[in-house]
mmCIF file of C-alpha atoms in Angstrom:
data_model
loop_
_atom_site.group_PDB
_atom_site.id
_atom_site.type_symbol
_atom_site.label_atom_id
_atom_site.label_comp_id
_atom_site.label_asym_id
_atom_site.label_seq_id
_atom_site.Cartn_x
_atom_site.Cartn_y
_atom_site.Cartn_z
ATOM 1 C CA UNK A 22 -206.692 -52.884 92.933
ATOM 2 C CA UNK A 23 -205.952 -55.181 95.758
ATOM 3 C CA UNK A 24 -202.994 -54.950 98.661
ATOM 4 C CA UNK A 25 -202.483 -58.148 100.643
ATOM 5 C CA UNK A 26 -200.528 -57.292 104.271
ATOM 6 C CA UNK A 27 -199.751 -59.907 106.216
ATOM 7 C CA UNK A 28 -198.705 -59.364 109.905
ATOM 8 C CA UNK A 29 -198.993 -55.888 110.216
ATOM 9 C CA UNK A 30 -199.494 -52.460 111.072
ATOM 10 C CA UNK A 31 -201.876 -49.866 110.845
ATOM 11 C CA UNK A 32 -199.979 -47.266 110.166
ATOM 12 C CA UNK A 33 -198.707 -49.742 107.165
ATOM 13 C CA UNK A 34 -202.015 -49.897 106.329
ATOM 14 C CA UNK A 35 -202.488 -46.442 105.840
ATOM 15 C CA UNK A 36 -199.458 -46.153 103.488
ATOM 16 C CA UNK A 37 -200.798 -49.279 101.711
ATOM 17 C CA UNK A 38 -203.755 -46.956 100.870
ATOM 18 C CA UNK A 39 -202.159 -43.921 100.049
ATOM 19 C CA UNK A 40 -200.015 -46.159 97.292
ATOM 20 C CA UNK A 41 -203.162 -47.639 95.797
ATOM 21 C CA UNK A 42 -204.632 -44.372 95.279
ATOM 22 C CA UNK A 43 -202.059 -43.270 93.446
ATOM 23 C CA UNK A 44 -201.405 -46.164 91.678
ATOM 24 C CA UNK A 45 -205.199 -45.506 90.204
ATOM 25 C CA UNK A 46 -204.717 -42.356 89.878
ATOM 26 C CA UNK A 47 -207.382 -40.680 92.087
ATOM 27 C CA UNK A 48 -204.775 -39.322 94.752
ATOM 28 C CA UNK A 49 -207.525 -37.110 96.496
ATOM 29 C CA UNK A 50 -209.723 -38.068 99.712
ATOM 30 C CA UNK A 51 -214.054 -37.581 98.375
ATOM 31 C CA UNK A 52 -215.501 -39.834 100.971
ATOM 32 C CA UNK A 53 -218.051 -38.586 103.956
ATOM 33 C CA UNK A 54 -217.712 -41.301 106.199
ATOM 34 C CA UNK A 55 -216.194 -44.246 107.945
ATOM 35 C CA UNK A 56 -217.983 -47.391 108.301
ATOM 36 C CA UNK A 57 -217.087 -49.948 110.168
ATOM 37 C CA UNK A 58 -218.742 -53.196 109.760
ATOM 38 C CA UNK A 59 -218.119 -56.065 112.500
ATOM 39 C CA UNK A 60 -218.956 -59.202 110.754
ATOM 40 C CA UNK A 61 -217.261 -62.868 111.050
ATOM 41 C CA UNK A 62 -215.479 -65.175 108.203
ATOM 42 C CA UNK A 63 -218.983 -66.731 107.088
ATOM 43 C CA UNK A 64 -221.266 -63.137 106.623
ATOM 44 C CA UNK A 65 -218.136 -61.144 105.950
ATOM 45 C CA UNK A 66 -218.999 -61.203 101.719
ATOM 46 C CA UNK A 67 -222.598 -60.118 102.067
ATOM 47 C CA UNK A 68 -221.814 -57.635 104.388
ATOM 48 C CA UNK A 69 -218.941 -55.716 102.104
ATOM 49 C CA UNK A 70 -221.121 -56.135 98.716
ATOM 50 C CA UNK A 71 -223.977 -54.209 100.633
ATOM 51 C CA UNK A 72 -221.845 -51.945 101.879
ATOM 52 C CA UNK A 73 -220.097 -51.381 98.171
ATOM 53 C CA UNK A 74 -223.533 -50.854 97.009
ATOM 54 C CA UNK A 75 -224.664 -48.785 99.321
ATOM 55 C CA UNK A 76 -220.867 -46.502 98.508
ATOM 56 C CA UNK A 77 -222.836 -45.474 95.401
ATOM 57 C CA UNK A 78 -224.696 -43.159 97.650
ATOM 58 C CA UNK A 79 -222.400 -42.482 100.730
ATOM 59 C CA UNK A 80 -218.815 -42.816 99.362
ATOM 60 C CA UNK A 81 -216.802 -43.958 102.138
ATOM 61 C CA UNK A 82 -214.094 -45.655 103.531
ATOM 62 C CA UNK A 83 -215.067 -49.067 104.667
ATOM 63 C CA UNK A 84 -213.433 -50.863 107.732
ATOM 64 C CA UNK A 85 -213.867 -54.506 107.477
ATOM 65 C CA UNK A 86 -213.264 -56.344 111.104
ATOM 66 C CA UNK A 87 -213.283 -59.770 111.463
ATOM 67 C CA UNK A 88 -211.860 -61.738 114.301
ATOM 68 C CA UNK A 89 -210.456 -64.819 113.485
ATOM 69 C CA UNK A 90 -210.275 -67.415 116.314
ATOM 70 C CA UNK A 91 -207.276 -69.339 116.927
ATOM 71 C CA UNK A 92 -206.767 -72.968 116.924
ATOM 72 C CA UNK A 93 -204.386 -73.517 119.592
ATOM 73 C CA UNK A 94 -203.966 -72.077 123.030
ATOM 74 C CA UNK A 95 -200.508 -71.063 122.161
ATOM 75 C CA UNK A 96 -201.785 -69.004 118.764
ATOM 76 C CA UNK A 97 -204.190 -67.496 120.930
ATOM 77 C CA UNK A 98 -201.648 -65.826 122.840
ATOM 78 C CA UNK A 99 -199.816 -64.596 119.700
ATOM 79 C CA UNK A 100 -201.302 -61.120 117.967
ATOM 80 C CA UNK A 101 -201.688 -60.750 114.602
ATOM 81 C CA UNK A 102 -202.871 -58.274 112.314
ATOM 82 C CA UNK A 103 -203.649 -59.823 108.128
ATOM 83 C CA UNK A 104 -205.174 -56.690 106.141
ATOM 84 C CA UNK A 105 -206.870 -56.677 102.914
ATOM 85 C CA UNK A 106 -206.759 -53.200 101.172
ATOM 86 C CA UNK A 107 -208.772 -52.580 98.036
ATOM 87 C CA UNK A 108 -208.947 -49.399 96.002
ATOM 88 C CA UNK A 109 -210.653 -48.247 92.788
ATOM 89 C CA UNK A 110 -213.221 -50.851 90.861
ATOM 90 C CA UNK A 111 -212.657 -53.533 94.045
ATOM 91 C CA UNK A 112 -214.335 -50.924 96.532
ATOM 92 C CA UNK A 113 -217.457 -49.438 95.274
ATOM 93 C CA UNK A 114 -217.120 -45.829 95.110
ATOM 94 C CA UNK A 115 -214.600 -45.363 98.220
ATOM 95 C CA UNK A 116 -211.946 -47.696 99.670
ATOM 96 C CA UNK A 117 -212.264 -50.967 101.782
ATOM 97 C CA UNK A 118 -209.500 -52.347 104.473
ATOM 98 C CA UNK A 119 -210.446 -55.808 105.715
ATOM 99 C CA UNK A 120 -208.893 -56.337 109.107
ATOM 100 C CA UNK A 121 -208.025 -60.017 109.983
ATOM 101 C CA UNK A 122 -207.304 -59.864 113.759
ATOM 102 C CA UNK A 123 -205.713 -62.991 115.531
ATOM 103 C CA UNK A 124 -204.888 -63.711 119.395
ATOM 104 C CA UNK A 125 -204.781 -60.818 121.697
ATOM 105 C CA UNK A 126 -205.250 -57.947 119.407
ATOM 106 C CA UNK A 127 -209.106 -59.183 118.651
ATOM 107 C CA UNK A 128 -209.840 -58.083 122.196
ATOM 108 C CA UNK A 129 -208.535 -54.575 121.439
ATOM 109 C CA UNK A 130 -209.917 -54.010 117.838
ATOM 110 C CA UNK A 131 -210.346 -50.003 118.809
ATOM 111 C CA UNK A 132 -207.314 -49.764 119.135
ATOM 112 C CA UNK A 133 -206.303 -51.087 115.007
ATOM 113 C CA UNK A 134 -209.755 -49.308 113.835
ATOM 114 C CA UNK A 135 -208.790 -46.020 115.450
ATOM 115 C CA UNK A 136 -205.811 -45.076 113.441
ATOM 116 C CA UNK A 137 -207.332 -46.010 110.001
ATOM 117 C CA UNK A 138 -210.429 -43.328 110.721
ATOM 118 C CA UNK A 139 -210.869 -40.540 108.165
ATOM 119 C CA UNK A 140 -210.040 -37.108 110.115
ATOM 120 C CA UNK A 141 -212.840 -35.094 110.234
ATOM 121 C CA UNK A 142 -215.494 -37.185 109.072
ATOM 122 C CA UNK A 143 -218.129 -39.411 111.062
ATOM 123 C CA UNK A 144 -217.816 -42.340 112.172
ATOM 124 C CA UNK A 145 -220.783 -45.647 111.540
ATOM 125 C CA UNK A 146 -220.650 -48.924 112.930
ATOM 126 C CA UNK A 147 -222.731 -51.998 111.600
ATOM 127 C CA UNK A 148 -222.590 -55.064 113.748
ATOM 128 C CA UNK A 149 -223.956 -57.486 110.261
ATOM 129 C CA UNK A 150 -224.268 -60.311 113.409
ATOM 130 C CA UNK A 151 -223.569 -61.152 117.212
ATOM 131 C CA UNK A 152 -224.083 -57.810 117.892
ATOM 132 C CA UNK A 153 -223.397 -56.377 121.350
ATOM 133 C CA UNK A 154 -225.818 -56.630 124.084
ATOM 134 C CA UNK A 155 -224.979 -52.713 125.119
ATOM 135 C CA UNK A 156 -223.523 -51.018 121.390
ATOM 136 C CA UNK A 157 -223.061 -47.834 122.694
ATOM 137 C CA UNK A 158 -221.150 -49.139 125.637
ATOM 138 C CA UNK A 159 -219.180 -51.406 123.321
ATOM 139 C CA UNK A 160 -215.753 -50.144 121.941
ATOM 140 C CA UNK A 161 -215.598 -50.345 118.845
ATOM 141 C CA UNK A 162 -219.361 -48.832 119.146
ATOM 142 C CA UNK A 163 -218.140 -45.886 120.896
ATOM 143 C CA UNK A 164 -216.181 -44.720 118.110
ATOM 144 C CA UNK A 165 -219.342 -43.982 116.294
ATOM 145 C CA UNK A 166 -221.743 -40.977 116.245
ATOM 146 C CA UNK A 167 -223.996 -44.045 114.586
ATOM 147 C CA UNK A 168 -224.486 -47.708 115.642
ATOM 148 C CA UNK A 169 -226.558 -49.964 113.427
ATOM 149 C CA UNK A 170 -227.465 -53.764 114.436
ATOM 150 C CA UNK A 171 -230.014 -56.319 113.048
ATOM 151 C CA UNK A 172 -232.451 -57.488 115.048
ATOM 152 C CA UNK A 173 -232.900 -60.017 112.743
ATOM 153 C CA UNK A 174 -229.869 -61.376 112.857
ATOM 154 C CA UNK A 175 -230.582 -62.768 116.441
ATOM 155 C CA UNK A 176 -231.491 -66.005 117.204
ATOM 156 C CA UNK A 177 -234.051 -64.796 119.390
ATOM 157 C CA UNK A 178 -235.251 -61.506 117.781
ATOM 158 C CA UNK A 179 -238.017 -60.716 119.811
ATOM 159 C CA UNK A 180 -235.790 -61.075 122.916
ATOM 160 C CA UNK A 181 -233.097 -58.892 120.412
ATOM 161 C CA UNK A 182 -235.673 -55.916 120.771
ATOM 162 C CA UNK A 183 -236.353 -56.148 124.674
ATOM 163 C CA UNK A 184 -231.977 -55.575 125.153
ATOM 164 C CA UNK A 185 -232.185 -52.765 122.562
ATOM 165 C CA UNK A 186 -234.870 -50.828 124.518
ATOM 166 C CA UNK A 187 -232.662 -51.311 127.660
ATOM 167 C CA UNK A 188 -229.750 -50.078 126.670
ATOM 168 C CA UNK A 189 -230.932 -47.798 124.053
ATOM 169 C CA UNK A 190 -228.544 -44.534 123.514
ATOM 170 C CA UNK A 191 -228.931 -41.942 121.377
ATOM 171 C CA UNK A 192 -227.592 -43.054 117.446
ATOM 172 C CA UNK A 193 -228.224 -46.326 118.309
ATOM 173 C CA UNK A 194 -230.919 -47.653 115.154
ATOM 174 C CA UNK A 195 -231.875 -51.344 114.125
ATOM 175 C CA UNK A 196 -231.964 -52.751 110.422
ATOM 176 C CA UNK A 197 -235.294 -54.153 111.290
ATOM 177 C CA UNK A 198 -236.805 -50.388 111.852
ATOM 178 C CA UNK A 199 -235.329 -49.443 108.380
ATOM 179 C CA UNK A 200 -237.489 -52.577 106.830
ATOM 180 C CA UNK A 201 -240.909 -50.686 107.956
ATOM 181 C CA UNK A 202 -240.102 -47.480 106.758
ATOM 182 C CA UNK A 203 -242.277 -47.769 103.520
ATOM 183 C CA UNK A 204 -244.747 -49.355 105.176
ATOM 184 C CA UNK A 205 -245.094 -46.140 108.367
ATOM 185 C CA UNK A 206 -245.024 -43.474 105.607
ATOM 186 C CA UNK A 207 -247.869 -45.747 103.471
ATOM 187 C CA UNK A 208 -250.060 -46.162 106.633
ATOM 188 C CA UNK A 209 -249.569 -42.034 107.814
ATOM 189 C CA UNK A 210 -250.439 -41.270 104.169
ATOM 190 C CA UNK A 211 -253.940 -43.002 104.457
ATOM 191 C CA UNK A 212 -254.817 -41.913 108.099
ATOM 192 C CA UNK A 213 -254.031 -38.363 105.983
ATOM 193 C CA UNK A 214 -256.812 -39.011 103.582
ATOM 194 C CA UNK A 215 -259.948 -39.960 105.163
ATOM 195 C CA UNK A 216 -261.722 -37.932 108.527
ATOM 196 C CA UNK A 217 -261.769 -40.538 111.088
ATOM 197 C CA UNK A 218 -260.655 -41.853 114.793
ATOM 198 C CA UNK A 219 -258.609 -45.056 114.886
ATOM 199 C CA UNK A 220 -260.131 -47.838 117.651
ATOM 200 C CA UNK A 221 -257.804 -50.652 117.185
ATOM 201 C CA UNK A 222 -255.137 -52.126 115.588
ATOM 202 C CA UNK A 223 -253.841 -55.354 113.972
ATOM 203 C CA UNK A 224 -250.455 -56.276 112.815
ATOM 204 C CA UNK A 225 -249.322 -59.942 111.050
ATOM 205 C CA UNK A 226 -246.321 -61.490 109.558
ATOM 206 C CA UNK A 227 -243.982 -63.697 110.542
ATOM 207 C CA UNK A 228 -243.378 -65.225 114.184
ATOM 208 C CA UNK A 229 -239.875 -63.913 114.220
ATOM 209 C CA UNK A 230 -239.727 -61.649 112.410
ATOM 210 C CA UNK A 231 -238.738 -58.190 114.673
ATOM 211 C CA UNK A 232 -240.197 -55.512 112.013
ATOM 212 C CA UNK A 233 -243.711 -57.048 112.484
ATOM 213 C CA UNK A 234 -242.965 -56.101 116.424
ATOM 214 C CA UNK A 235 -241.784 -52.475 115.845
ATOM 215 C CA UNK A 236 -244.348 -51.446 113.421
ATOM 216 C CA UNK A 237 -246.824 -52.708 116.142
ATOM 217 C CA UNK A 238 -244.994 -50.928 119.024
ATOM 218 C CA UNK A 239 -244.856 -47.912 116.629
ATOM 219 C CA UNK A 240 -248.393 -47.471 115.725
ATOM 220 C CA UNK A 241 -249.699 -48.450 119.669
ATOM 221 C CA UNK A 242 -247.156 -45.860 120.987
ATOM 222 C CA UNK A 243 -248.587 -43.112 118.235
ATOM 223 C CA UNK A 244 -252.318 -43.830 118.065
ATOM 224 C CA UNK A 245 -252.711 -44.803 121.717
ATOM 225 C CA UNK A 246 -254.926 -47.445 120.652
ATOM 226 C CA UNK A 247 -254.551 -51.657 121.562
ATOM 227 C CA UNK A 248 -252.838 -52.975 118.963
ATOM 228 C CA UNK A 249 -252.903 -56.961 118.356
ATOM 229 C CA UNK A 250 -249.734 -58.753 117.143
ATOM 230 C CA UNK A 251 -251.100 -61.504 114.265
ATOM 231 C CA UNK A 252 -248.923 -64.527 113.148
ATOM 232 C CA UNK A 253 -249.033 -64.995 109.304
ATOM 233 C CA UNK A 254 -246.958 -67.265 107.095
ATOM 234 C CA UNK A 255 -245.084 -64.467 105.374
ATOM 235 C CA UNK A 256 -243.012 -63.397 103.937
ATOM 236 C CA UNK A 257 -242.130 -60.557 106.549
ATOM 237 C CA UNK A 258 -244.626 -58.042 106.993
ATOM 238 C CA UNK A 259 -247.960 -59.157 105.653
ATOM 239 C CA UNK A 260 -250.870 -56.926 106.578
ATOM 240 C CA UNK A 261 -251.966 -54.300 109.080
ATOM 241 C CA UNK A 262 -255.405 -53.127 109.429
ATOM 242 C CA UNK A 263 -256.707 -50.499 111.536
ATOM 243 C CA UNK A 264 -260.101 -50.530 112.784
ATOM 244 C CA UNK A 265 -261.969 -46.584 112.410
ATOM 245 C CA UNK A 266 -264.810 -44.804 113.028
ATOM 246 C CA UNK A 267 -265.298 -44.345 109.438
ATOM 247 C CA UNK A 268 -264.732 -48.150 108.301
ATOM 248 C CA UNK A 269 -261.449 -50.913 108.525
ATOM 249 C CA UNK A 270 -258.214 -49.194 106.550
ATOM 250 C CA UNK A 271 -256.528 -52.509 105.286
ATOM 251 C CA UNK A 272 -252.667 -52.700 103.592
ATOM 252 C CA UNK A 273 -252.640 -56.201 102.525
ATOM 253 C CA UNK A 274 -249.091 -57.699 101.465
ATOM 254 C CA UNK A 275 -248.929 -61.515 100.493
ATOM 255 C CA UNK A 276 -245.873 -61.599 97.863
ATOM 256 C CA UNK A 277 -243.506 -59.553 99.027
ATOM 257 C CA UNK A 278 -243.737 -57.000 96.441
ATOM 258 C CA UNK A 279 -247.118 -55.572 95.830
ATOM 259 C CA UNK A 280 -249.779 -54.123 98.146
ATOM 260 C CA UNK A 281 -253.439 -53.570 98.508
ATOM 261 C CA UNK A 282 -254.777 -50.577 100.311
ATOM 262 C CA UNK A 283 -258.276 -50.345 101.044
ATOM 263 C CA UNK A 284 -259.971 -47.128 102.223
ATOM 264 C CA UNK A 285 -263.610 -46.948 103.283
ATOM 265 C CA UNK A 286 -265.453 -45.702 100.442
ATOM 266 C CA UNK A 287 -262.636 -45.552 97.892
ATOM 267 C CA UNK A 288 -261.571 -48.660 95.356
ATOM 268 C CA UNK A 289 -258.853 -50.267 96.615
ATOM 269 C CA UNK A 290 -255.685 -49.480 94.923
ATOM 270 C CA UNK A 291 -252.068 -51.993 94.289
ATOM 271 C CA UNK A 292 -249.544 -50.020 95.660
ATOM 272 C CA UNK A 293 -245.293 -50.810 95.864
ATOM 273 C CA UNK A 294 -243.816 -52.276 98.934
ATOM 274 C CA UNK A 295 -240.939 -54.252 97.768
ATOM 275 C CA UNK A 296 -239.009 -56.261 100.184
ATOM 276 C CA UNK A 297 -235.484 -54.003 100.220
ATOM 277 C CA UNK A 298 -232.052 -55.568 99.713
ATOM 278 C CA UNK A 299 -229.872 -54.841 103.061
ATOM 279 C CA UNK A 300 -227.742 -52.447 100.744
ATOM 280 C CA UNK A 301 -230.858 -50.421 100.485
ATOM 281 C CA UNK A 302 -231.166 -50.131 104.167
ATOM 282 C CA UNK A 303 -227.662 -49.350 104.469
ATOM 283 C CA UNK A 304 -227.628 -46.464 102.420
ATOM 284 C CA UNK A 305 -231.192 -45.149 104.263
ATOM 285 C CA UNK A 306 -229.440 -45.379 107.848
ATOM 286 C CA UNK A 307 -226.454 -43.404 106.525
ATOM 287 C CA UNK A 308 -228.687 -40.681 105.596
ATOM 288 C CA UNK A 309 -229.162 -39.406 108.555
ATOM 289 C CA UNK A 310 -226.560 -39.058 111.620
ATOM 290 C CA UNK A 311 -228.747 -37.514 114.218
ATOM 291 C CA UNK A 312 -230.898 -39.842 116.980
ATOM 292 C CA UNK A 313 -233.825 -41.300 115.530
ATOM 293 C CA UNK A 314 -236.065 -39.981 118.541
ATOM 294 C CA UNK A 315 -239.088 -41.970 116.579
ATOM 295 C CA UNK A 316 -237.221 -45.484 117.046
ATOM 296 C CA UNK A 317 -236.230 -44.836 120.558
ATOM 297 C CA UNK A 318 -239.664 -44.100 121.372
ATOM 298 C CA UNK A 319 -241.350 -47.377 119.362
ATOM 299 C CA UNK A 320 -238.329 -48.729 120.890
ATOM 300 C CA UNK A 321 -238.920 -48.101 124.535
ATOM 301 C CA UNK A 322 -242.928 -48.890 124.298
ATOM 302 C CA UNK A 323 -242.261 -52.411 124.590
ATOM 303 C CA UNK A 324 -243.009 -55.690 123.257
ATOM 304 C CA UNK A 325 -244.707 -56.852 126.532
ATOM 305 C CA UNK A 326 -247.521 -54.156 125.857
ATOM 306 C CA UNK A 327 -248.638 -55.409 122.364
ATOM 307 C CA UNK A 328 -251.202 -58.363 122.512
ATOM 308 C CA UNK A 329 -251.071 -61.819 120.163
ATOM 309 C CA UNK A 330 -250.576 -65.317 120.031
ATOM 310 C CA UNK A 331 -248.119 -67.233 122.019
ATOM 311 C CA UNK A 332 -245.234 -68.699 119.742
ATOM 312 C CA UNK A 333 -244.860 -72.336 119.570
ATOM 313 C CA UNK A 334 -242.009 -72.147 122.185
ATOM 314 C CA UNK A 335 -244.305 -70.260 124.357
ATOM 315 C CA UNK A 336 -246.880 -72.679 124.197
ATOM 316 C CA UNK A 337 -244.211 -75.241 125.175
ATOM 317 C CA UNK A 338 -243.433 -73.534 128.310
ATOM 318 C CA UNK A 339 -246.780 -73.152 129.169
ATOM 319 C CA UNK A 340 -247.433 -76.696 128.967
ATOM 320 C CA UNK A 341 -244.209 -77.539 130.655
ATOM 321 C CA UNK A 342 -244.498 -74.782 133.530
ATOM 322 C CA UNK A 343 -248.227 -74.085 133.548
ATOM 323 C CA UNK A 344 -249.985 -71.186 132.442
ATOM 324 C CA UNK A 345 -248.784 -68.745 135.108
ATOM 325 C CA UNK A 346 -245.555 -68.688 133.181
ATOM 326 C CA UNK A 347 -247.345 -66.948 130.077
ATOM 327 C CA UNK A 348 -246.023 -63.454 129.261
ATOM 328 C CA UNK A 349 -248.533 -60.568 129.997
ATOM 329 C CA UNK A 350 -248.500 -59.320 126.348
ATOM 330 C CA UNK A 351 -250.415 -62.897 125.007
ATOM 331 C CA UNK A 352 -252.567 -65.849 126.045
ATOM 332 C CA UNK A 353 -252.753 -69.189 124.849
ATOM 333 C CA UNK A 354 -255.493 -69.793 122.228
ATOM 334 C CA UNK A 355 -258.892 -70.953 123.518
ATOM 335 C CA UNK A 356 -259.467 -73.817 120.909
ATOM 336 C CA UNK A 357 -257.233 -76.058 118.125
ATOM 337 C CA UNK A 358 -259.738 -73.827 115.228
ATOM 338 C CA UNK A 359 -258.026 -70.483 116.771
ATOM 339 C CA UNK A 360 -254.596 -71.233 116.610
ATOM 340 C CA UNK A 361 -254.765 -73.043 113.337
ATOM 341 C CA UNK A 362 -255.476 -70.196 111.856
ATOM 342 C CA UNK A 363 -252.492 -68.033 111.685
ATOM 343 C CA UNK A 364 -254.105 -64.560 110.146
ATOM 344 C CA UNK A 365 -255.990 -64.342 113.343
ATOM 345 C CA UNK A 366 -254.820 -62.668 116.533
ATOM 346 C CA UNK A 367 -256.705 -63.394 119.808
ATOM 347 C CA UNK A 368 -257.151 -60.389 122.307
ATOM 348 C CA UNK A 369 -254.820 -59.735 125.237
ATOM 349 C CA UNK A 370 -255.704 -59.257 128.635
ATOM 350 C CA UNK A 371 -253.728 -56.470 129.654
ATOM 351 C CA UNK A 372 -253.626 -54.741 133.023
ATOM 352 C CA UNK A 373 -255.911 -51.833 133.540
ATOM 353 C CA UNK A 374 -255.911 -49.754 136.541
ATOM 354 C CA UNK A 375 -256.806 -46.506 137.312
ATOM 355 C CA UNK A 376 -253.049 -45.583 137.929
ATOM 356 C CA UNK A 377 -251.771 -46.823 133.961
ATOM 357 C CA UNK A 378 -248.410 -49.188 133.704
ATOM 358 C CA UNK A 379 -246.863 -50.008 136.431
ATOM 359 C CA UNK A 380 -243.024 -49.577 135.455
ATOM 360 C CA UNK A 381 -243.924 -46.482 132.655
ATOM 361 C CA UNK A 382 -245.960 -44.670 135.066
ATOM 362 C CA UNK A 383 -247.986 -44.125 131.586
ATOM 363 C CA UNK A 384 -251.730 -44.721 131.079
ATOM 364 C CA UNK A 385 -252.438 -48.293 129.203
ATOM 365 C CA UNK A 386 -253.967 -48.023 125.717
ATOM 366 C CA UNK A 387 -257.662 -48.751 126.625
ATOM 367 C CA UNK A 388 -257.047 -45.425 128.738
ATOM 368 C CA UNK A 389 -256.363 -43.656 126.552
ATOM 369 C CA UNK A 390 -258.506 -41.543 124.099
ATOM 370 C CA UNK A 391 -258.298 -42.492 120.708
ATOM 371 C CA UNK A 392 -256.905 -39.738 118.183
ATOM 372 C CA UNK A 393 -257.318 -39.215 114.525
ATOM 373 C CA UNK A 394 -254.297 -39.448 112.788
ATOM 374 C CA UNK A 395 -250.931 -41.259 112.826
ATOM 375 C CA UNK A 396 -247.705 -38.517 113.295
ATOM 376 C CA UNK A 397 -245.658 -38.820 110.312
ATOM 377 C CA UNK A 398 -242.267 -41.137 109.936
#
């Protein structure tokens, strides 16, 4: 069932839904959350069918915002409030309110949002795009015990990760860190099989693609080992092998659904690592409410510490500005051969001294010792 409301209110709104529900016939309240999803016009479909997927699991009451821009300077100064409420079969398992703001009142979209909140219940908000530089110091964000954004979603991802680790609060999480998750609990359960110390690391998959970073910042800041950022041609994720005492552990991915894992002196074995829909990693970030202390502390280890190749922009600079201008985490390639092959990281030279990083106040990787076993997920 479907309410148009044109120019209104929220507290109309919230009449609107009690109406549909008992129009359907389902007068009672079963949903956990709220989650409010800040999209625009063009993403504003995807995001609500992942989010009425992901309903099947968290039943909830879905806040749609969307703020329309005006055409004229005169409209611009004129608020208005379109709302969209659906009920039953039209909203998953809970109940969906798009919010069409115009003019003046898209600057204060709190202030429509807070009204329509279930009592009682927590609170989610999923930027799908342009999200905030600072969510937790956003409005709308502030309204949440949860705030989800997609790295991915950037235009410059890589840069995406380097304003999340500044402003990082606790609840904040990343779509991109949900993408890995198979992939962390696949690697801890072969470090949990086989007696050995881990020497070094390598990670490849796409250029841009910010999972490939965190899973890299993720195993350096666990193992304490130097772990090399590979480009590969995808899609996402494609391999990560870890050098050991005992022998390479490889987990190979070139299709985007099966696996290899290889394990000195065992046959290697196809395991499942599907590529997840976004409604899937919806649904995994509204398990949990609490801070993700394991993100925030990938997060903060920093994608200036990992070394790799130099990006084709990168390599522009370079040539435009010299090499000085090269980031610490990478260096050019020595030779045409090295950087046509895109599999194949070369090593960074990062900064050892006896006194560790300079802006951490922690020891670099090559000081410190290597250990045996990833911590669990």
């Amino acid at each position: 069932m479907k309410i148009d409301l044109t120019d209104t209110t929220a507290s109309k709104i919230n009449k609107a839904l009690v109406k549909g529900r008992r129009a359907i016939g389902t007068p009672a309240v079963g949903m956990v959350l709220t989650l409010v999803i800040v999209t625009d016009e063009e993403n504003a479909y995807d995001a609500l069918r992942a989010a009425n997927d992901a309903s099947r699991e968290h039943p909830s009451r879905t806040l749609v915002v969307i703020k329309r821009v005006s055409r004229s300077p005169r409209d611009r100064t004129k608020s208005r409030l379109d709302a969209e409420v659906r009920v039953g079969a039209d909203a998953g398992t809970g109940e969906t309110v798009v919010l069409r703001l115009y003019g003046e009142v898209s600057d204060h979209a709190q202030s429509v949002v807070l009204p329509l909140l279930l009592p009682d219940a927590p609170v989610v908000v999923w930027w799908s795009v342009d999200a905030p530089r600072d969510p937790a110091g956003d409005p709308l964000g502030a309204l949440g015990q949860r705030r989800v954004t997609d790295s991915y979603a950037a235009e410059k991802p890589v840069h995406e990760l380097r304003s999340r680790a500044e402003s990082y609060e606790p609840g904040d999480t990343d779509l991109a860190w949900a993408r890995i998750t198979p992939w962390r609990s696949m690697l801890a359960a072969a470090l949990d099989q086989i007696d050995c110390e881990v020497v070094s690391v390598e990670v490849a998959g796409e250029e841009s693609n910010p999972s490939v970073e965190l899973l890299a910042m993720w195993l350096a800041d666990r193992l304490h080992v130097h772990v090399r950022r590979a480009v590969s041609a995808g899609p996402g994720l494609t391999q990560v092998r870890l050098e050991t005492t005992g022998g390479p552990i490889t987990l190979h991915r070139s299709d985007g659904a099966m696996a290899t894992l290889a394990l000195p002196g065992q046959p290697d074995r196809a395991v499942a690592l599907k590529r997840r829909e976004t409604s899937e990693l919806l649904a995994e970030e509204l398990r949990r409410l609490d801070p993700d202390d394991t993100y925030a502390s990938a997060l903060r280890f920093g994608v200036d510490r990992l070394g790799g190749i130099p990006s084709a922009t990168q390599r522009a600079d370079v040539s435009a500005r010299g090499p000085e201008s090269l980031p610490v985490r990478q260096k050019a390639p020595e030779s045409s051969a090295e950087s046509a092959a895109p599999a194949k990281a070369s090593e960074s030279a990062l900064p050892a001294s006896p006194a560790g990083d300079a802006d951490t106040g922690r020891p670099t990787p090559a000081q410190m010792p290597p250990v045996k076993k990833a911590d669990s997920p």
